[in-house]
Short mmCIF file of C-alpha atoms in Angstrom, two decimals:
data_model
loop_
_atom_site.label_atom_id
_atom_site.label_comp_id
_atom_site.label_asym_id
_atom_site.label_seq_id
_atom_site.Cartn_x
_atom_site.Cartn_y
_atom_site.Cartn_z
CA MET A 1 12.16 -43.08 -58.23
CA ASP A 2 8.73 -44.30 -57.15
CA GLU A 3 10.26 -46.80 -54.78
CA ARG A 4 10.86 -45.91 -51.19
CA LEU A 5 14.48 -46.43 -50.29
CA LYS A 6 15.50 -48.27 -47.18
CA TYR A 7 16.84 -45.19 -45.43
CA GLU A 8 13.62 -43.30 -46.23
CA GLN A 9 11.64 -46.05 -44.56
CA LEU A 10 13.96 -45.74 -41.56
CA ILE A 11 13.46 -41.95 -41.49
CA GLY A 12 9.71 -42.46 -41.74
CA GLU A 13 9.71 -44.84 -38.79
CA LYS A 14 11.90 -42.52 -36.73
CA LEU A 15 9.67 -39.51 -37.44
CA GLN A 16 6.62 -41.47 -36.26
CA SER A 17 8.13 -41.53 -32.79
CA LEU A 18 8.84 -37.83 -32.33
CA PRO A 19 8.37 -36.70 -28.71
CA ILE A 20 5.02 -34.99 -28.30
CA PRO A 21 5.11 -31.55 -26.61
CA ASP A 22 2.73 -31.11 -23.71
CA MET A 23 0.53 -28.42 -25.20
CA GLN A 24 -2.80 -30.18 -24.89
CA ASP A 25 -4.47 -27.68 -22.57
CA ALA A 26 -3.31 -24.62 -24.46
CA ILE A 27 -4.39 -26.02 -27.82
CA TRP A 28 -7.75 -27.18 -26.43
CA ALA A 29 -8.36 -23.70 -25.03
CA ARG A 30 -7.84 -22.26 -28.52
CA VAL A 31 -10.04 -24.90 -30.13
CA LYS A 32 -12.77 -24.39 -27.54
CA ALA A 33 -12.67 -20.61 -27.89
CA GLN A 34 -13.11 -20.92 -31.65
CA LEU A 35 -15.86 -23.53 -31.24
CA ASP A 36 -17.71 -21.23 -28.83
CA ILE A 37 -17.80 -18.67 -31.63
CA ASP A 38 -18.50 -20.98 -34.57
CA LEU A 39 -20.55 -23.69 -32.85
CA PRO A 40 -22.10 -22.21 -29.71
CA THR A 41 -23.59 -24.79 -27.38
CA ASP A 42 -26.20 -24.71 -24.62
CA ASP A 43 -24.93 -27.71 -22.68
CA ASN A 44 -23.84 -27.00 -19.14
CA ASP A 45 -21.46 -29.94 -18.88
CA GLY A 46 -18.42 -27.97 -19.93
CA GLY A 47 -19.98 -25.82 -22.59
CA SER A 48 -20.63 -22.97 -20.22
CA SER A 49 -17.38 -22.66 -18.42
CA PRO A 50 -16.83 -19.92 -15.85
CA GLN A 51 -15.22 -17.91 -18.62
CA SER A 52 -18.34 -17.95 -20.73
CA PRO A 53 -20.02 -14.55 -20.95
CA SER A 54 -23.49 -15.71 -19.81
CA GLY A 55 -22.52 -16.74 -16.25
CA PRO A 56 -20.79 -13.62 -14.97
CA GLY A 57 -23.31 -11.52 -16.87
CA ILE A 58 -26.25 -12.76 -14.82
CA ILE A 59 -24.31 -12.47 -11.56
CA GLY A 60 -23.15 -9.01 -12.54
CA TRP A 61 -26.67 -7.84 -13.31
CA GLY A 62 -27.95 -9.32 -10.07
CA LEU A 63 -25.26 -7.57 -8.08
CA SER A 64 -25.97 -4.29 -9.84
CA VAL A 65 -29.67 -4.51 -8.99
CA VAL A 66 -28.92 -5.29 -5.33
CA ILE A 67 -26.44 -2.40 -5.07
CA ILE A 68 -28.88 0.04 -6.69
CA ALA A 69 -31.65 -1.12 -4.33
CA LEU A 70 -29.40 -0.66 -1.29
CA VAL A 71 -28.30 2.82 -2.37
CA THR A 72 -31.90 3.85 -3.07
CA THR A 73 -33.06 2.56 0.32
CA PHE A 74 -30.23 4.43 2.02
CA PHE A 75 -31.20 7.75 0.42
CA ILE A 76 -34.87 7.24 1.17
CA LEU A 77 -34.13 6.54 4.83
CA LYS A 78 -31.72 9.45 4.97
CA ASN A 79 -34.25 11.93 3.55
CA LYS A 80 -37.20 10.70 5.58
CA PRO A 81 -36.62 12.87 8.73
CA LYS A 82 -36.40 16.01 6.59
CA LYS A 83 -39.76 15.30 5.06
CA GLN A 84 -41.24 14.79 8.47
CA ASP A 85 -39.81 18.16 9.58
CA GLN A 86 -41.33 19.86 6.57
CA LYS A 87 -44.63 18.25 7.33
CA ASN A 88 -44.46 19.49 10.92
CA ASN A 89 -43.68 23.01 9.72
CA SER A 90 -46.64 23.08 7.38
CA THR A 91 -49.00 21.77 10.00
CA THR A 92 -47.72 24.35 12.47
CA THR A 93 -48.29 27.12 9.97
CA GLU A 94 -51.77 25.91 9.32
CA GLN A 95 -52.53 25.72 12.99
CA VAL A 96 -51.23 29.21 13.65
CA SER A 97 -52.53 30.98 10.59
CA SER A 98 -56.12 29.99 10.91
CA PRO A 99 -56.73 31.73 14.22
CA SER A 100 -54.89 34.86 13.17
CA VAL A 101 -57.13 35.23 10.17
CA ARG A 102 -60.10 34.79 12.36
CA ASN A 103 -58.85 37.66 14.45
CA ASN A 104 -58.56 40.09 11.56
CA GLY A 105 -61.35 39.25 9.24
CA PRO A 106 -64.62 37.58 8.76
CA PRO A 107 -64.85 34.03 9.81
CA LEU A 108 -63.68 31.55 7.30
CA PRO A 109 -64.49 27.97 6.82
CA ASN A 110 -62.26 25.63 8.68
CA ASN A 111 -60.45 24.51 5.55
CA SER A 112 -59.60 28.00 4.41
CA THR A 113 -56.08 29.28 4.26
CA ILE A 114 -54.59 32.70 4.41
CA LYS A 115 -54.06 32.79 0.68
CA ARG A 116 -57.75 32.70 0.07
CA THR A 117 -58.48 35.66 2.29
CA ASN A 118 -58.42 38.89 0.31
CA THR A 119 -60.32 40.75 2.95
CA PRO A 120 -58.61 44.00 3.90
CA LEU A 121 -57.33 44.28 7.37
CA SER A 122 -59.39 46.06 9.92
CA THR A 123 -56.98 48.99 10.19
CA GLY A 124 -58.42 50.61 7.11
CA ALA A 125 -55.25 50.41 5.18
CA ASP A 126 -55.50 51.28 1.52
CA ASN A 127 -54.39 49.28 -1.48
CA SER A 128 -50.77 49.96 -0.76
CA ILE A 129 -50.79 47.11 1.67
CA PRO A 130 -48.83 44.34 0.01
CA VAL A 131 -50.71 41.20 -0.68
CA ILE A 132 -48.75 38.45 0.91
CA THR A 133 -48.96 35.12 -0.67
CA ASN A 134 -46.26 33.35 1.24
CA ASP A 135 -47.69 31.62 4.25
CA SER A 136 -44.65 32.04 6.39
CA ALA A 137 -44.29 35.68 5.49
CA MET A 138 -47.89 36.25 6.31
CA GLN A 139 -47.37 34.60 9.62
CA GLN A 140 -44.55 37.01 10.39
CA ASP A 141 -46.36 40.05 9.06
CA LEU A 142 -49.37 39.44 11.18
CA GLY A 143 -47.28 39.55 14.30
CA ILE A 144 -48.07 36.08 15.39
CA ALA A 145 -46.30 35.17 18.54
CA GLU A 146 -44.89 32.08 17.02
CA PRO A 147 -41.23 31.32 17.43
CA VAL A 148 -39.44 31.54 14.14
CA ARG A 149 -36.96 28.80 13.37
CA ASN A 150 -35.09 30.58 10.64
CA ASP A 151 -33.18 33.59 11.90
CA SER A 152 -32.66 34.98 8.42
CA MET A 153 -36.37 35.46 8.05
CA GLN A 154 -36.34 37.96 10.83
CA ILE A 155 -33.68 40.02 9.15
CA ASN A 156 -35.27 40.02 5.73
CA LEU A 157 -38.71 40.90 6.83
CA PRO A 158 -40.03 44.20 5.48
CA PRO A 159 -41.14 46.66 8.10
CA PRO A 160 -44.83 46.46 8.74
CA LEU A 161 -46.88 49.27 7.30
CA VAL A 162 -49.62 49.08 9.83
CA THR A 163 -49.75 48.36 13.46
CA VAL A 164 -51.34 45.08 13.94
CA PRO A 165 -53.22 44.63 17.14
CA PRO A 166 -51.86 41.95 19.31
CA PRO A 167 -53.46 38.69 18.48
CA LYS A 168 -55.79 37.20 20.90
CA THR A 169 -54.52 33.96 22.02
CA ASP A 170 -56.79 31.24 20.93
CA THR A 171 -56.83 28.70 23.63
CA THR A 172 -58.36 26.13 21.33
CA ALA A 173 -55.45 26.22 18.90
CA GLN A 174 -52.60 24.11 20.03
CA VAL A 175 -49.42 25.92 19.04
CA LYS A 176 -46.43 23.73 19.10
CA LYS A 177 -43.67 25.15 21.15
CA GLY A 178 -40.83 25.71 18.77
CA ARG A 179 -37.16 26.08 19.14
CA GLY A 180 -34.99 29.08 18.41
CA MET A 181 -35.29 32.73 19.21
CA PRO A 182 -38.78 33.86 20.21
CA VAL A 183 -40.31 36.85 18.48
CA ASN A 184 -42.66 39.04 20.41
CA ASP A 185 -44.77 42.05 19.57
CA SER A 186 -42.12 44.60 20.35
CA ASN A 187 -40.15 43.38 17.38
CA TYR A 188 -42.84 44.66 15.00
CA ARG A 189 -44.19 47.66 16.84
CA ILE A 190 -43.43 51.05 15.37
CA VAL A 191 -42.76 53.50 18.09
CA PRO A 192 -42.73 57.12 16.92
CA LYS A 193 -39.67 58.98 18.04
CA ASN A 194 -40.23 61.74 20.44
CA LYS A 195 -38.48 64.84 19.12
CA ASN A 196 -38.62 66.53 22.41
CA MET B 1 -10.35 -52.93 -27.67
CA VAL B 2 -14.09 -53.20 -28.05
CA ALA B 3 -14.54 -50.97 -25.03
CA VAL B 4 -12.21 -48.36 -26.54
CA GLU B 5 -14.13 -48.40 -29.83
CA ALA B 6 -17.42 -48.10 -27.95
CA ASN B 7 -15.98 -45.19 -26.03
CA ILE B 8 -14.81 -43.49 -29.24
CA GLN B 9 -18.25 -44.00 -30.74
CA GLU B 10 -19.73 -42.38 -27.67
CA LEU B 11 -17.36 -39.44 -28.06
CA LEU B 12 -18.24 -39.21 -31.74
CA ASP B 13 -21.94 -39.11 -30.92
CA GLY B 14 -21.35 -36.47 -28.27
CA SER B 15 -19.25 -34.42 -30.67
CA LEU B 16 -21.97 -34.70 -33.29
CA ALA B 17 -24.40 -33.34 -30.70
CA ASN B 18 -21.94 -30.46 -30.13
CA LYS B 19 -21.22 -31.46 -26.54
CA ARG B 20 -18.04 -29.76 -25.36
CA LYS B 21 -17.12 -32.52 -22.93
CA ALA B 22 -17.25 -35.12 -25.67
CA GLN B 23 -15.34 -32.87 -28.06
CA GLU B 24 -12.67 -32.28 -25.44
CA ALA B 25 -12.36 -36.00 -24.71
CA LEU B 26 -12.08 -36.76 -28.42
CA PHE B 27 -9.44 -34.05 -28.81
CA ARG B 28 -7.40 -35.42 -25.91
CA HIS B 29 -7.71 -38.97 -27.23
CA PHE B 30 -6.28 -38.04 -30.64
CA TYR B 31 -3.97 -35.23 -29.54
CA GLY B 32 -0.73 -37.28 -29.60
CA PHE B 33 -1.60 -38.82 -32.94
CA ALA B 34 -2.42 -35.47 -34.52
CA MET B 35 0.57 -33.69 -33.01
CA SER B 36 3.02 -36.34 -34.27
CA ILE B 37 1.72 -35.71 -37.79
CA ALA B 38 1.74 -31.93 -37.42
CA LEU B 39 5.34 -31.90 -36.18
CA ARG B 40 6.53 -33.38 -39.50
CA TYR B 41 5.16 -30.41 -41.44
CA SER B 42 6.22 -27.65 -39.11
CA ARG B 43 9.41 -25.83 -38.25
CA ASP B 44 8.73 -25.74 -34.51
CA GLU B 45 6.21 -26.66 -31.83
CA MET B 46 4.26 -23.45 -32.20
CA ASP B 47 3.71 -24.14 -35.89
CA ALA B 48 2.61 -27.65 -34.97
CA ALA B 49 0.19 -26.28 -32.36
CA ASP B 50 -1.34 -24.01 -35.03
CA ILE B 51 -1.76 -26.97 -37.36
CA VAL B 52 -3.37 -29.14 -34.66
CA SER B 53 -5.76 -26.45 -33.45
CA HIS B 54 -6.92 -25.57 -36.97
CA ALA B 55 -7.26 -29.26 -37.80
CA PHE B 56 -9.45 -30.00 -34.77
CA ILE B 57 -11.68 -27.01 -35.43
CA LYS B 58 -12.22 -28.41 -38.92
CA ILE B 59 -12.77 -31.88 -37.48
CA PHE B 60 -15.53 -30.72 -35.13
CA LYS B 61 -17.13 -28.47 -37.70
CA SER B 62 -17.30 -31.24 -40.30
CA ILE B 63 -17.69 -34.27 -38.06
CA HIS B 64 -21.13 -34.91 -39.52
CA SER B 65 -19.40 -35.74 -42.82
CA PHE B 66 -17.39 -38.56 -41.30
CA ASP B 67 -18.59 -41.90 -42.63
CA SER B 68 -17.29 -44.91 -40.71
CA THR B 69 -18.18 -47.23 -43.62
CA LYS B 70 -15.64 -45.45 -45.85
CA GLY B 71 -12.71 -45.54 -43.46
CA SER B 72 -11.53 -45.36 -39.89
CA LEU B 73 -11.68 -42.27 -37.72
CA HIS B 74 -7.87 -42.37 -37.49
CA ALA B 75 -7.52 -42.18 -41.27
CA TRP B 76 -10.08 -39.36 -41.48
CA ILE B 77 -8.34 -37.33 -38.79
CA LYS B 78 -4.91 -37.99 -40.35
CA LYS B 79 -6.14 -36.73 -43.70
CA ILE B 80 -7.41 -33.50 -42.15
CA VAL B 81 -4.20 -32.91 -40.16
CA VAL B 82 -1.99 -33.61 -43.22
CA ASN B 83 -4.05 -31.24 -45.35
CA GLU B 84 -3.78 -28.59 -42.66
CA GLY B 85 0.00 -29.15 -42.53
CA LEU B 86 0.24 -28.75 -46.28
CA ASP B 87 -1.85 -25.59 -46.17
CA HIS B 88 0.54 -24.32 -43.54
CA ILE B 89 3.54 -24.99 -45.80
CA LYS B 90 1.76 -23.53 -48.82
CA SER B 91 1.20 -20.33 -46.89
CA ARG B 92 4.96 -20.00 -46.49
CA THR B 93 6.09 -20.88 -50.00
CA ARG B 94 5.18 -21.34 -53.60
CA PHE B 95 5.51 -24.70 -55.27
CA SER B 96 7.51 -24.10 -58.41
CA GLU B 97 6.06 -25.56 -61.59
CA ASN B 98 9.12 -24.85 -63.70
CA VAL B 99 11.08 -27.84 -62.59
CA GLU B 100 10.59 -31.29 -64.01
CA LEU B 101 12.55 -34.45 -63.38
CA GLU B 102 12.21 -37.76 -65.12
CA THR B 103 15.51 -39.52 -64.39
CA VAL B 104 17.63 -39.23 -61.32
CA THR B 105 20.70 -40.89 -59.85
CA GLU B 106 19.84 -42.13 -56.38
CA PRO B 107 22.18 -40.85 -53.64
CA GLN B 108 23.95 -43.38 -51.47
CA ILE B 109 23.05 -43.07 -47.80
CA ASN B 110 24.29 -45.49 -45.17
CA ASN B 111 21.29 -46.96 -43.35
CA SER B 112 23.32 -47.60 -40.21
CA VAL B 113 23.84 -43.85 -39.88
CA ILE B 114 20.08 -43.27 -39.88
CA GLU B 115 19.54 -46.07 -37.38
CA GLN B 116 21.97 -44.47 -34.95
CA MET B 117 20.23 -41.11 -35.12
CA GLY B 118 17.37 -40.08 -32.90
CA ALA B 119 14.02 -38.88 -34.23
CA GLU B 120 14.69 -35.30 -33.21
CA GLU B 121 18.09 -35.24 -34.91
CA ILE B 122 16.54 -36.46 -38.13
CA MET B 123 13.72 -33.95 -37.86
CA GLU B 124 16.23 -31.13 -37.40
CA ILE B 125 17.79 -32.05 -40.75
CA VAL B 126 14.41 -32.41 -42.49
CA LYS B 127 13.38 -28.97 -41.24
CA LYS B 128 16.34 -27.49 -43.06
CA LEU B 129 14.82 -28.49 -46.40
CA PRO B 130 13.03 -25.78 -48.35
CA PRO B 131 9.31 -25.88 -47.41
CA ALA B 132 8.04 -27.35 -50.69
CA THR B 133 10.78 -30.00 -50.77
CA HIS B 134 10.11 -30.69 -47.09
CA ALA B 135 6.42 -31.31 -47.83
CA VAL B 136 7.10 -33.65 -50.74
CA PHE B 137 9.71 -35.61 -48.80
CA VAL B 138 7.42 -36.11 -45.75
CA LEU B 139 4.45 -37.04 -47.91
CA TYR B 140 6.56 -39.53 -49.82
CA ALA B 141 8.94 -40.99 -47.22
CA VAL B 142 6.83 -40.78 -44.07
CA GLU B 143 3.15 -40.79 -45.10
CA GLY B 144 3.68 -43.23 -47.95
CA TYR B 145 1.95 -41.28 -50.74
CA ASN B 146 3.12 -41.84 -54.33
CA HIS B 147 4.02 -39.02 -56.74
CA ARG B 148 0.60 -38.98 -58.39
CA GLU B 149 -1.12 -38.50 -55.02
CA ILE B 150 1.40 -35.89 -53.97
CA ALA B 151 0.92 -34.05 -57.25
CA GLU B 152 -2.83 -33.99 -56.64
CA LYS B 153 -2.50 -32.84 -53.06
CA LEU B 154 -0.07 -30.05 -53.84
CA ASN B 155 -1.58 -29.18 -57.20
CA ILE B 156 1.73 -29.73 -58.99
CA SER B 157 2.88 -32.11 -61.68
CA GLU B 158 4.32 -35.53 -60.92
CA GLY B 159 7.63 -34.41 -62.44
CA THR B 160 7.79 -31.52 -60.00
CA SER B 161 7.07 -33.87 -57.13
CA LYS B 162 9.92 -36.16 -58.28
CA TRP B 163 12.26 -33.20 -58.59
CA HIS B 164 11.53 -32.11 -55.01
CA LEU B 165 12.13 -35.66 -53.76
CA SER B 166 15.43 -35.81 -55.61
CA GLU B 167 16.46 -32.49 -54.12
CA ALA B 168 15.55 -33.77 -50.66
CA ARG B 169 17.60 -36.92 -51.08
CA LYS B 170 20.66 -34.99 -52.25
CA PHE B 171 20.35 -32.56 -49.36
CA LEU B 172 19.96 -35.35 -46.79
CA GLN B 173 22.96 -37.21 -48.16
CA GLN B 174 25.03 -34.07 -47.93
CA GLN B 175 23.88 -33.31 -44.38
CA LEU B 176 24.37 -36.87 -43.11
CA SER B 177 27.82 -37.16 -44.67
CA THR B 178 28.77 -33.84 -43.00
CA ILE B 179 27.66 -35.12 -39.60
CA TYR B 180 29.33 -38.51 -39.70
CA ASN B 181 32.51 -37.86 -41.63
#
């Protein structure tokens, strides 16, 4: 029983020469994948294949940063003209408001704004005169001959309670010629109806 | 020959240093050898691929334990692949301990019939054996282990190993006589 029979030796020899299936690459891929988990390596000579997570990760992060930078730059450039417009508006208001205040009240320092002036108007109006804190509204209320860009502002303006004398044009102030519909004094003048 | 051994030593060193290129080259060098062993313990190529992949993972994970003074790299790899093949068979079946065999009448098989058959034809018949009997027959007839060694490997008694071999011989005789009569 412990002796190998002749035919068993023949079978043994035959089974040594079984044709080998060509599965090398597939099996190595499995072995390598398992080794990458169990025995991670730092070598770049085959250890970090293109499939390894570190390579695409760095490229992916780099791409993300570039894309975010491009999008941010685009929005900054896109919003820049609007900011410049706003800046122009504010400077215009400042330029216009200062002389008008000078016309209706005591002289103010150069840096003063309309908001700071609580001096009553020269018409002798009582406390019912609304205190205007909005620069643009003030500009409209004072009857400044400054073209108004926003048409809706004209519609929403409250009727003036007092007749404001026409402003003296200050030749020193450089008022920027604006666009849109011009507003003149007749728009704000209250003309009593003649019953006769 | 010396150049090949030097190359294998280089691959061994690289594999010890966990270099993928060296590990891949070592795998490809021993792939045919390992696959030929795995095929004897498997039912099909996919089973054999499982055995080979698991065996090489073990090889690379325990390559530091290989001692060239105790044996060749071929023998070490063969041992790991055979053990993996046996584990594969064990996962499919239980080795019965209730069978013992001390004496057996040897079946008569015509050697010329075996000589005329191709390796694949023979393997097809061997695959038809029950898994445990298959394992004992391959270990005994192909790998050259004796019953004591087989008993140790499979954690069974020598009598059980002999019984499985006897069953394999009877089955093969029956199959071969069916084919050629």
